[in-house]
Amino acid sequence: MQWQQKIRFLIGQPVGISLANGQGASGILCGTSGGKLLVIEYLYQTQFALKQYDFYMIQDINGFPPCHNQQPLY
């Protein structure tokens, strides 16, 4: 499935984004606007930023896998 077809299933979910330049990004997918992917990313402490990635920059996008019930480490 091409990554553009995954968007509607991933809105509001945590995603990992593979960029064409080999880098990656992650955050909550907010949607699209004007050929850009809109993602809220964590910056520092209580700061978040809405980042915009042009479609041509994106190689793939995937939702985060679910957590398995693990015993806490504390």
mmCIF file of C-alpha atoms in Angstrom:
data_model
loop_
_atom_site.group_PDB
_atom_site.id
_atom_site.type_symbol
_atom_site.label_atom_id
_atom_site.label_comp_id
_atom_site.label_asym_id
_atom_site.label_seq_id
_atom_site.Cartn_x
_atom_site.Cartn_y
_atom_site.Cartn_z
ATOM 1 C CA MET A 1 0.000 0.000 0.000
ATOM 2 C CA GLN A 2 1.369 3.404 -0.906
ATOM 3 C CA TRP A 3 1.934 5.661 2.073
ATOM 4 C CA GLN A 4 -0.666 8.204 0.880
ATOM 5 C CA GLN A 5 -3.366 5.544 1.216
ATOM 6 C CA LYS A 6 -2.381 4.910 4.859
ATOM 7 C CA ILE A 7 -3.017 8.509 5.976
ATOM 8 C CA ARG A 8 -6.761 8.224 6.591
ATOM 9 C CA PHE A 9 -6.224 5.239 8.898
ATOM 10 C CA LEU A 10 -3.442 6.930 10.861
ATOM 11 C CA ILE A 11 -4.875 10.391 11.633
ATOM 12 C CA GLY A 12 -4.730 11.008 15.374
ATOM 13 C CA GLN A 13 -2.276 8.138 15.869
ATOM 14 C CA PRO A 14 1.450 8.060 16.674
ATOM 15 C CA VAL A 15 3.431 7.531 13.469
ATOM 16 C CA GLY A 16 6.970 7.101 12.256
ATOM 17 C CA ILE A 17 7.905 8.862 9.029
ATOM 18 C CA SER A 18 10.718 7.784 6.721
ATOM 19 C CA LEU A 19 12.002 10.760 4.757
ATOM 20 C CA ALA A 20 13.540 10.520 1.289
ATOM 21 C CA ASN A 21 16.857 11.915 2.597
ATOM 22 C CA GLY A 22 17.291 8.947 4.957
ATOM 23 C CA GLN A 23 16.206 10.754 8.109
ATOM 24 C CA GLY A 24 13.104 10.008 10.110
ATOM 25 C CA ALA A 25 10.560 11.765 12.272
ATOM 26 C CA SER A 26 7.830 10.696 14.654
ATOM 27 C CA GLY A 27 4.797 12.260 16.266
ATOM 28 C CA ILE A 28 1.016 12.350 16.135
ATOM 29 C CA LEU A 29 -0.407 12.594 12.623
ATOM 30 C CA CYS A 30 -2.872 15.501 12.452
ATOM 31 C CA GLY A 31 -3.764 15.249 8.763
ATOM 32 C CA THR A 32 -2.798 16.893 5.494
ATOM 33 C CA SER A 33 -3.057 20.352 4.002
ATOM 34 C CA GLY A 34 -1.907 21.657 0.638
ATOM 35 C CA GLY A 35 0.349 18.708 -0.194
ATOM 36 C CA LYS A 36 1.903 18.628 3.269
ATOM 37 C CA LEU A 37 1.713 16.083 6.061
ATOM 38 C CA LEU A 38 0.925 17.722 9.436
ATOM 39 C CA VAL A 39 2.541 16.123 12.476
ATOM 40 C CA ILE A 40 2.747 17.257 16.107
ATOM 41 C CA GLU A 41 6.226 16.527 17.445
ATOM 42 C CA TYR A 42 7.623 16.756 20.943
ATOM 43 C CA LEU A 43 10.342 19.389 21.411
ATOM 44 C CA TYR A 44 11.288 19.805 25.062
ATOM 45 C CA GLN A 45 9.610 19.715 28.491
ATOM 46 C CA THR A 46 6.034 20.875 27.734
ATOM 47 C CA GLN A 47 6.744 22.177 24.224
ATOM 48 C CA PHE A 48 5.323 20.633 21.067
ATOM 49 C CA ALA A 49 5.456 21.869 17.471
ATOM 50 C CA LEU A 50 3.240 21.320 14.447
ATOM 51 C CA LYS A 51 5.664 20.262 11.710
ATOM 52 C CA GLN A 52 4.801 20.206 8.020
ATOM 53 C CA TYR A 53 6.427 17.749 5.631
ATOM 54 C CA ASP A 54 5.986 18.174 1.878
ATOM 55 C CA PHE A 55 4.704 15.000 0.244
ATOM 56 C CA TYR A 56 7.790 14.811 -2.006
ATOM 57 C CA MET A 57 9.979 14.526 1.123
ATOM 58 C CA ILE A 58 8.202 11.394 2.385
ATOM 59 C CA GLN A 59 9.241 7.868 1.523
ATOM 60 C CA ASP A 60 6.903 5.996 3.876
ATOM 61 C CA ILE A 61 4.730 6.389 6.974
ATOM 62 C CA ASN A 62 3.826 3.740 9.528
ATOM 63 C CA GLY A 63 1.773 3.589 12.691
ATOM 64 C CA PHE A 64 3.475 2.661 15.941
ATOM 65 C CA PRO A 65 3.044 -0.964 17.003
ATOM 66 C CA PRO A 66 0.901 -1.630 20.078
ATOM 67 C CA CYS A 67 2.480 -2.088 23.479
ATOM 68 C CA HIS A 68 2.394 -5.564 24.957
ATOM 69 C CA ASN A 69 1.369 -5.962 28.578
ATOM 70 C CA GLN A 70 4.705 -5.840 30.342
ATOM 71 C CA GLN A 71 5.488 -5.834 34.030
ATOM 72 C CA PRO A 72 6.773 -2.419 35.174
ATOM 73 C CA LEU A 73 10.529 -2.228 35.744
ATOM 74 C CA TYR A 74 10.279 -0.218 38.949
#
